[in-house]
Amino acid sequence: MRWFVFMFLVPACVAHLNVYLSSAEVWRLLGLTAELFYVRDGQINYYALNFVVPVPATISELHFTWQSLARRPLPYTLHVDVVSHPEAMHQPTFNISSEGFVPIEPQTWKVDLPCTHTVAAEVDITISLNVSTGPSSTTLHFRRRKICLKDAPRPAVRVDSVPHAQTSADIFYAGAGCAGAALLAAAVAAAACRARARKLRRARSDEQDAHAFLPDSSCKSAASYTSYRRPTSLPASAAEERARDLQQRIAELTIQRCRVRLRSVAMEGTFGRVYRGTYADEDGREQEVLVKTVAEHASQVQVSLLLQEGCMLYGLRHERLLTVLGVSIEDQTAPFILYPWAASWRNLKQFLMSCRGASVGGAAGAAPPPPPLTTQHVVRMALHALDGLVYLHSQQVLHKDIAARNCIVDENLRVMIADNALSRDLFPADYHCLGDNENRPIKWLALEALQRRQFSPAADVWALGVLLWELTTLAHQPYAEVDPFEVSAYLRDGYRLQQPANCPDELFAVMAYCWAMSPDDRPTLTQLQIFLRDFHTQLTRFV
């Protein structure tokens, strides 16, 4: 069955042609069995045209397919602009002339993107196509972001003899229906998955002890592929090495669906659901798991985001990280992601809100309020999150969404960092769109990440400061009085979050230090560890 990627947000304009990426090209770039149409039957997909498609270092040419629908060839002009970092790329070339006619039969043409390999950079490229359709003309701009490494990249590793796509910096949301993951002087990552997901046949029970097996009693495994979020300021060699290692272990992600059974809904959003359940291994041993999946009406974009973000921490092992246990992607069912779980674990944001007598919609059951948190508790929990972030950065991984909603806590107040899969849906008040069709955690982002989408370890440090503020305020909303559209100007003018009530001056000084305007002026994670450990030691002396 062939899949098509559509997402029309505005009334269609008549262009009298088709322009699209073939299923082979979409598979090569994004790992999807789909055709991505920019213009289909004359209707322009502005949604797809608005997003930058990442091109990994291992791919040096792009292929487009077009066809005139006017029963005659249509005149066109074609050119390409290197928008940024021209020193990293020679002038791109086409295998067709820059002026000519769009044929009446489908034809594929090619754009070569030759890197100089003298510098490492993300090169922004705009391919402009102007087609005359009689009295009017149609201009299409295809935006690409090519990863160029200083040295020539190594050939991509093939999995199951099928070429996989590699992804770059930011998420490619809508037009492609799949997303890429970040990297700058760096790197290639493994690819988004082959997801033909339509509908989740699930069995839900109103009782906690009512069990329901997921469908597919044949235990047939499905191959799965992941994308990996990479830092934008860490060594390319380390990122490449990790990408290769990820591909070698990719088969470990596959989970046989019949071994999982769902018990109850832990959280639910508009299109996402989080279940509690169990997973039985091949020896019959069962363990508690958390299952993230999407509803029947979820779009392909939401499916691909779940898979990309859910696999962000795959392959990492640390006591302060909650990493994925497995992934299942099978025909006719929605994909799901499994995480190891324990009965005493809770979402940190929900836990903090319960400490002040509040609750978050979607939680199953009402737990008794926990005892009040002391400053000692807050500092120790911050140290746990800090330890997890130190490990992530040591593995050349940026989280980019450090927040209480993306952490879990157990009954002993031990904190673990998790990925941000489904967070946009489960905590919609924490994400905002500033007119760019991308929901981002605006009030947790460092100024350079908010304004220029520049992510670095220092940007994670900024978010860690906001997390510390959440801990001391019991998960109050940061900048509650500031409109999301005004946050950038608010921060640029030097304003920051206010000191919470009952927050020691020493602790607030750490937060303010994390929010320094320049990334170079912010503390390193090691400096934060030293200070918070010393501060915690001082607190314990008086108890």
mmCIF file of C-alpha atoms in Angstrom, residues 49-298:
data_model
loop_
_atom_site.group_PDB
_atom_site.id
_atom_site.type_symbol
_atom_site.label_atom_id
_atom_site.label_comp_id
_atom_site.label_asym_id
_atom_site.label_seq_id
_atom_site.Cartn_x
_atom_site.Cartn_y
_atom_site.Cartn_z
ATOM 1 C CA LEU A 49 7.142 24.328 1.716
ATOM 2 C CA ASN A 50 7.415 26.250 4.995
ATOM 3 C CA PHE A 51 9.811 23.799 6.614
ATOM 4 C CA VAL A 52 13.490 23.148 6.208
ATOM 5 C CA VAL A 53 14.292 19.572 5.244
ATOM 6 C CA PRO A 54 17.528 18.315 6.818
ATOM 7 C CA VAL A 55 20.025 16.639 4.507
ATOM 8 C CA PRO A 56 22.583 14.448 6.313
ATOM 9 C CA ALA A 57 26.263 14.455 5.558
ATOM 10 C CA THR A 58 26.077 11.106 3.760
ATOM 11 C CA ILE A 59 23.665 12.420 1.105
ATOM 12 C CA SER A 60 25.118 14.790 -1.484
ATOM 13 C CA GLU A 61 22.307 14.995 -4.021
ATOM 14 C CA LEU A 62 18.559 15.596 -4.001
ATOM 15 C CA HIS A 63 15.941 14.319 -6.421
ATOM 16 C CA PHE A 64 12.667 16.018 -7.364
ATOM 17 C CA THR A 65 9.948 14.695 -9.655
ATOM 18 C CA TRP A 66 7.641 16.946 -11.659
ATOM 19 C CA GLN A 67 5.009 16.771 -14.388
ATOM 20 C CA SER A 68 3.001 19.336 -16.323
ATOM 21 C CA LEU A 69 -0.769 18.865 -16.079
ATOM 22 C CA ALA A 70 -1.594 21.496 -18.706
ATOM 23 C CA ARG A 71 -1.346 19.044 -21.634
ATOM 24 C CA ARG A 72 1.669 21.000 -22.817
ATOM 25 C CA PRO A 73 5.146 21.656 -21.450
ATOM 26 C CA LEU A 74 5.247 24.603 -19.049
ATOM 27 C CA PRO A 75 8.158 27.101 -19.132
ATOM 28 C CA TYR A 76 10.251 27.167 -15.973
ATOM 29 C CA THR A 77 13.301 28.848 -14.472
ATOM 30 C CA LEU A 78 15.342 27.193 -11.752
ATOM 31 C CA HIS A 79 18.099 28.443 -9.481
ATOM 32 C CA VAL A 80 19.618 27.681 -6.095
ATOM 33 C CA ASP A 81 20.937 30.015 -3.396
ATOM 34 C CA VAL A 82 23.394 29.116 -0.646
ATOM 35 C CA VAL A 83 21.923 31.175 2.185
ATOM 36 C CA SER A 84 24.446 30.473 4.928
ATOM 37 C CA HIS A 85 28.026 29.227 5.323
ATOM 38 C CA PRO A 86 29.041 29.447 1.646
ATOM 39 C CA GLU A 87 32.571 28.512 2.670
ATOM 40 C CA ALA A 88 31.317 25.009 3.501
ATOM 41 C CA MET A 89 29.795 24.281 0.091
ATOM 42 C CA HIS A 90 30.657 24.699 -3.551
ATOM 43 C CA GLN A 91 27.933 26.149 -5.729
ATOM 44 C CA PRO A 92 25.158 23.522 -6.129
ATOM 45 C CA THR A 93 24.390 22.375 -9.661
ATOM 46 C CA PHE A 94 21.452 20.817 -11.509
ATOM 47 C CA ASN A 95 21.475 17.978 -14.023
ATOM 48 C CA ILE A 96 18.977 19.964 -16.111
ATOM 49 C CA SER A 97 19.200 23.475 -17.557
ATOM 50 C CA SER A 98 18.244 26.465 -15.436
ATOM 51 C CA GLU A 99 15.578 27.377 -18.031
ATOM 52 C CA GLY A 100 13.371 25.053 -19.998
ATOM 53 C CA PHE A 101 10.001 23.306 -19.950
ATOM 54 C CA VAL A 102 8.298 21.061 -17.419
ATOM 55 C CA PRO A 103 7.528 17.831 -19.315
ATOM 56 C CA ILE A 104 4.049 16.354 -19.593
ATOM 57 C CA GLU A 105 5.366 12.985 -18.408
ATOM 58 C CA PRO A 106 6.805 12.511 -14.894
ATOM 59 C CA GLN A 107 10.509 13.310 -14.866
ATOM 60 C CA THR A 108 13.056 13.312 -12.065
ATOM 61 C CA TRP A 109 15.804 15.915 -11.885
ATOM 62 C CA LYS A 110 18.749 16.186 -9.533
ATOM 63 C CA VAL A 111 20.502 18.840 -7.442
ATOM 64 C CA ASP A 112 24.115 18.191 -6.430
ATOM 65 C CA LEU A 113 25.214 19.611 -3.061
ATOM 66 C CA PRO A 114 29.037 19.404 -3.011
ATOM 67 C CA CYS A 115 30.575 20.183 0.386
ATOM 68 C CA THR A 116 34.083 21.643 0.466
ATOM 69 C CA HIS A 117 34.999 19.518 3.544
ATOM 70 C CA THR A 118 37.170 22.379 4.772
ATOM 71 C CA VAL A 119 34.785 23.466 7.538
ATOM 72 C CA ALA A 120 31.916 21.846 9.423
ATOM 73 C CA ALA A 121 28.619 23.677 9.167
ATOM 74 C CA GLU A 122 24.897 23.457 8.539
ATOM 75 C CA VAL A 123 24.409 25.066 5.152
ATOM 76 C CA ASP A 124 20.980 26.548 4.432
ATOM 77 C CA ILE A 125 19.985 26.195 0.787
ATOM 78 C CA THR A 126 16.949 27.513 -1.086
ATOM 79 C CA ILE A 127 16.002 25.927 -4.417
ATOM 80 C CA SER A 128 13.624 28.246 -6.292
ATOM 81 C CA LEU A 129 11.387 27.026 -9.098
ATOM 82 C CA ASN A 130 9.273 29.441 -11.152
ATOM 83 C CA VAL A 131 6.736 27.926 -13.529
ATOM 84 C CA SER A 132 4.701 29.989 -16.021
ATOM 85 C CA THR A 133 1.122 28.801 -16.281
ATOM 86 C CA GLY A 134 -0.218 31.211 -18.886
ATOM 87 C CA PRO A 135 -1.129 34.674 -17.660
ATOM 88 C CA SER A 136 0.309 33.945 -14.208
ATOM 89 C CA SER A 137 3.280 32.131 -12.731
ATOM 90 C CA THR A 138 3.927 29.973 -9.683
ATOM 91 C CA THR A 139 7.089 30.243 -7.596
ATOM 92 C CA LEU A 140 8.073 27.465 -5.207
ATOM 93 C CA HIS A 141 10.924 27.658 -2.719
ATOM 94 C CA PHE A 142 12.325 24.346 -1.432
ATOM 95 C CA ARG A 143 14.410 24.882 1.687
ATOM 96 C CA ARG A 144 17.104 22.437 2.697
ATOM 97 C CA ARG A 145 19.733 22.319 5.445
ATOM 98 C CA LYS A 146 22.777 20.335 4.373
ATOM 99 C CA ILE A 147 25.208 18.978 6.934
ATOM 100 C CA CYS A 148 28.778 19.451 5.765
ATOM 101 C CA LEU A 149 31.569 17.886 7.771
ATOM 102 C CA LYS A 150 35.169 18.959 7.764
ATOM 103 C CA ASP A 151 36.253 15.536 6.570
ATOM 104 C CA ALA A 152 34.376 13.463 4.048
ATOM 105 C CA PRO A 153 31.627 11.446 5.813
ATOM 106 C CA ARG A 154 31.753 7.702 5.965
ATOM 107 C CA PRO A 155 29.181 5.739 3.968
ATOM 108 C CA ALA A 156 25.913 5.186 5.735
ATOM 109 C CA VAL A 157 25.395 1.806 7.348
ATOM 110 C CA ARG A 158 22.514 -0.168 5.920
ATOM 111 C CA VAL A 159 20.016 -1.974 8.115
ATOM 112 C CA ASP A 160 18.115 -4.951 6.698
ATOM 113 C CA SER A 161 19.506 -4.019 3.259
ATOM 114 C CA VAL A 162 17.252 -0.959 3.120
ATOM 115 C CA PRO A 163 18.735 2.542 2.932
ATOM 116 C CA HIS A 164 17.952 4.608 5.944
ATOM 117 C CA ALA A 165 17.594 8.337 6.184
ATOM 118 C CA GLN A 166 19.751 10.431 8.447
ATOM 119 C CA THR A 167 18.567 13.574 10.136
ATOM 120 C CA SER A 168 19.933 16.937 11.215
ATOM 121 C CA ALA A 169 19.213 19.691 13.603
ATOM 122 C CA ASP A 170 15.632 20.663 14.218
ATOM 123 C CA ILE A 171 12.487 18.646 13.809
ATOM 124 C CA PHE A 172 11.062 18.554 10.303
ATOM 125 C CA TYR A 173 7.406 18.533 11.199
ATOM 126 C CA ALA A 174 4.724 18.751 8.767
ATOM 127 C CA GLY A 175 5.582 18.664 5.165
ATOM 128 C CA ALA A 176 7.563 15.485 5.390
ATOM 129 C CA GLY A 177 5.439 13.940 8.085
ATOM 130 C CA CYS A 178 8.591 12.981 9.843
ATOM 131 C CA ALA A 179 11.236 14.745 11.740
ATOM 132 C CA GLY A 180 14.928 14.968 11.899
ATOM 133 C CA ALA A 181 17.133 15.374 14.905
ATOM 134 C CA ALA A 182 19.784 17.923 15.634
ATOM 135 C CA LEU A 183 23.512 18.130 14.882
ATOM 136 C CA LEU A 184 25.976 20.886 13.732
ATOM 137 C CA ALA A 185 29.613 20.277 13.319
ATOM 138 C CA ALA A 186 28.491 16.926 13.509
ATOM 139 C CA ALA A 187 26.839 14.387 12.332
ATOM 140 C CA VAL A 188 24.561 11.842 11.048
ATOM 141 C CA ALA A 189 21.989 10.038 12.914
ATOM 142 C CA ALA A 190 19.958 6.985 12.347
ATOM 143 C CA ALA A 191 16.634 7.342 10.677
ATOM 144 C CA ALA A 192 13.024 7.836 11.498
ATOM 145 C CA CYS A 193 10.989 4.773 11.299
ATOM 146 C CA ARG A 194 9.017 2.918 8.733
ATOM 147 C CA ALA A 195 5.631 3.709 10.190
ATOM 148 C CA ARG A 196 2.479 2.673 8.531
ATOM 149 C CA ALA A 197 0.300 3.407 11.498
ATOM 150 C CA ARG A 198 -3.391 3.878 11.300
ATOM 151 C CA LYS A 199 -5.309 2.625 14.244
ATOM 152 C CA LEU A 200 -4.552 1.218 17.658
ATOM 153 C CA ARG A 201 -6.680 -1.735 18.536
ATOM 154 C CA ARG A 202 -6.502 -1.460 22.216
ATOM 155 C CA ALA A 203 -8.440 -2.928 25.073
ATOM 156 C CA ARG A 204 -9.094 -0.569 27.947
ATOM 157 C CA SER A 205 -10.396 -1.518 31.333
ATOM 158 C CA ASP A 206 -12.060 0.664 33.904
ATOM 159 C CA GLU A 207 -10.539 -1.398 36.679
ATOM 160 C CA GLN A 208 -6.853 -1.317 37.579
ATOM 161 C CA ASP A 209 -6.608 -5.088 37.700
ATOM 162 C CA ALA A 210 -8.383 -5.775 34.402
ATOM 163 C CA HIS A 211 -5.753 -6.888 31.860
ATOM 164 C CA ALA A 212 -5.968 -6.585 28.097
ATOM 165 C CA PHE A 213 -3.569 -8.061 25.601
ATOM 166 C CA LEU A 214 -2.505 -5.920 22.724
ATOM 167 C CA PRO A 215 -3.364 -7.305 19.273
ATOM 168 C CA ASP A 216 -1.239 -9.519 17.060
ATOM 169 C CA SER A 217 -1.125 -12.842 18.811
ATOM 170 C CA SER A 218 1.345 -14.117 16.246
ATOM 171 C CA CYS A 219 4.182 -12.269 17.990
ATOM 172 C CA LYS A 220 5.446 -11.158 14.612
ATOM 173 C CA SER A 221 8.330 -8.715 14.993
ATOM 174 C CA ALA A 222 8.471 -5.495 13.041
ATOM 175 C CA ALA A 223 11.653 -3.716 12.074
ATOM 176 C CA SER A 224 12.002 -0.272 13.551
ATOM 177 C CA TYR A 225 14.318 2.653 12.999
ATOM 178 C CA THR A 226 15.039 5.587 15.229
ATOM 179 C CA SER A 227 16.353 9.093 14.891
ATOM 180 C CA TYR A 228 18.763 10.482 17.400
ATOM 181 C CA ARG A 229 18.962 14.025 18.656
ATOM 182 C CA ARG A 230 22.474 15.363 18.409
ATOM 183 C CA PRO A 231 24.142 18.402 19.942
ATOM 184 C CA THR A 232 25.029 21.351 17.776
ATOM 185 C CA SER A 233 28.336 22.152 19.390
ATOM 186 C CA LEU A 234 29.994 18.852 20.190
ATOM 187 C CA PRO A 235 32.595 16.881 18.213
ATOM 188 C CA ALA A 236 31.488 15.333 14.932
ATOM 189 C CA SER A 237 33.606 12.217 15.407
ATOM 190 C CA ALA A 238 31.868 11.331 18.669
ATOM 191 C CA ALA A 239 28.440 11.897 17.141
ATOM 192 C CA GLU A 240 29.269 9.736 14.125
ATOM 193 C CA GLU A 241 30.600 6.972 16.342
ATOM 194 C CA ARG A 242 27.435 6.997 18.404
ATOM 195 C CA ALA A 243 25.255 6.957 15.288
ATOM 196 C CA ARG A 244 27.075 3.866 14.015
ATOM 197 C CA ASP A 245 26.753 2.195 17.397
ATOM 198 C CA LEU A 246 23.032 2.989 17.449
ATOM 199 C CA GLN A 247 22.527 1.412 14.057
ATOM 200 C CA GLN A 248 24.333 -1.759 15.123
ATOM 201 C CA ARG A 249 21.977 -2.176 18.067
ATOM 202 C CA ILE A 250 18.819 -1.007 16.336
ATOM 203 C CA ALA A 251 17.310 -4.492 16.347
ATOM 204 C CA GLU A 252 17.301 -4.442 20.140
ATOM 205 C CA LEU A 253 14.443 -1.940 20.048
ATOM 206 C CA THR A 254 11.948 -4.288 18.461
ATOM 207 C CA ILE A 255 9.288 -5.466 20.906
ATOM 208 C CA GLN A 256 6.869 -8.276 20.151
ATOM 209 C CA ARG A 257 3.487 -6.704 20.630
ATOM 210 C CA CYS A 258 1.805 -9.793 22.006
ATOM 211 C CA ARG A 259 4.153 -9.700 25.007
ATOM 212 C CA VAL A 260 2.711 -6.396 26.192
ATOM 213 C CA ARG A 261 -0.563 -5.975 27.990
ATOM 214 C CA LEU A 262 -2.170 -2.755 29.087
ATOM 215 C CA ARG A 263 -3.705 -2.199 32.482
ATOM 216 C CA SER A 264 -4.869 1.381 32.802
ATOM 217 C CA VAL A 265 -4.487 4.847 31.331
ATOM 218 C CA ALA A 266 -1.959 6.901 33.276
ATOM 219 C CA MET A 267 -2.290 10.106 31.229
ATOM 220 C CA GLU A 268 -4.245 11.144 28.171
ATOM 221 C CA GLY A 269 -4.087 14.103 25.831
ATOM 222 C CA THR A 270 -5.731 15.102 22.581
ATOM 223 C CA PHE A 271 -3.907 12.538 20.471
ATOM 224 C CA GLY A 272 -1.543 10.776 22.897
ATOM 225 C CA ARG A 273 -2.051 8.242 25.652
ATOM 226 C CA VAL A 274 0.204 6.840 28.332
ATOM 227 C CA TYR A 275 -0.665 3.413 29.733
ATOM 228 C CA ARG A 276 0.551 1.379 32.646
ATOM 229 C CA GLY A 277 1.091 -2.237 31.767
ATOM 230 C CA THR A 278 3.427 -5.208 31.809
ATOM 231 C CA TYR A 279 5.939 -6.705 29.406
ATOM 232 C CA ALA A 280 6.868 -10.397 29.397
ATOM 233 C CA ASP A 281 10.285 -11.324 28.039
ATOM 234 C CA GLU A 282 11.051 -14.530 26.163
ATOM 235 C CA ASP A 283 11.574 -16.383 29.432
ATOM 236 C CA GLY A 284 8.142 -15.365 30.658
ATOM 237 C CA ARG A 285 9.419 -12.885 33.268
ATOM 238 C CA GLU A 286 7.112 -9.896 33.561
ATOM 239 C CA GLN A 287 8.072 -6.356 34.416
ATOM 240 C CA GLU A 288 6.090 -3.183 34.925
ATOM 241 C CA VAL A 289 6.226 -0.819 31.963
ATOM 242 C CA LEU A 290 4.889 2.520 30.828
ATOM 243 C CA VAL A 291 3.529 2.546 27.278
ATOM 244 C CA LYS A 292 3.349 5.729 25.199
ATOM 245 C CA THR A 293 1.208 5.627 22.082
ATOM 246 C CA VAL A 294 -1.120 7.753 19.989
ATOM 247 C CA ALA A 295 -4.860 7.715 19.440
ATOM 248 C CA GLU A 296 -6.622 6.539 16.293
ATOM 249 C CA HIS A 297 -6.992 10.078 14.930
ATOM 250 C CA ALA A 298 -3.327 11.043 15.394
#
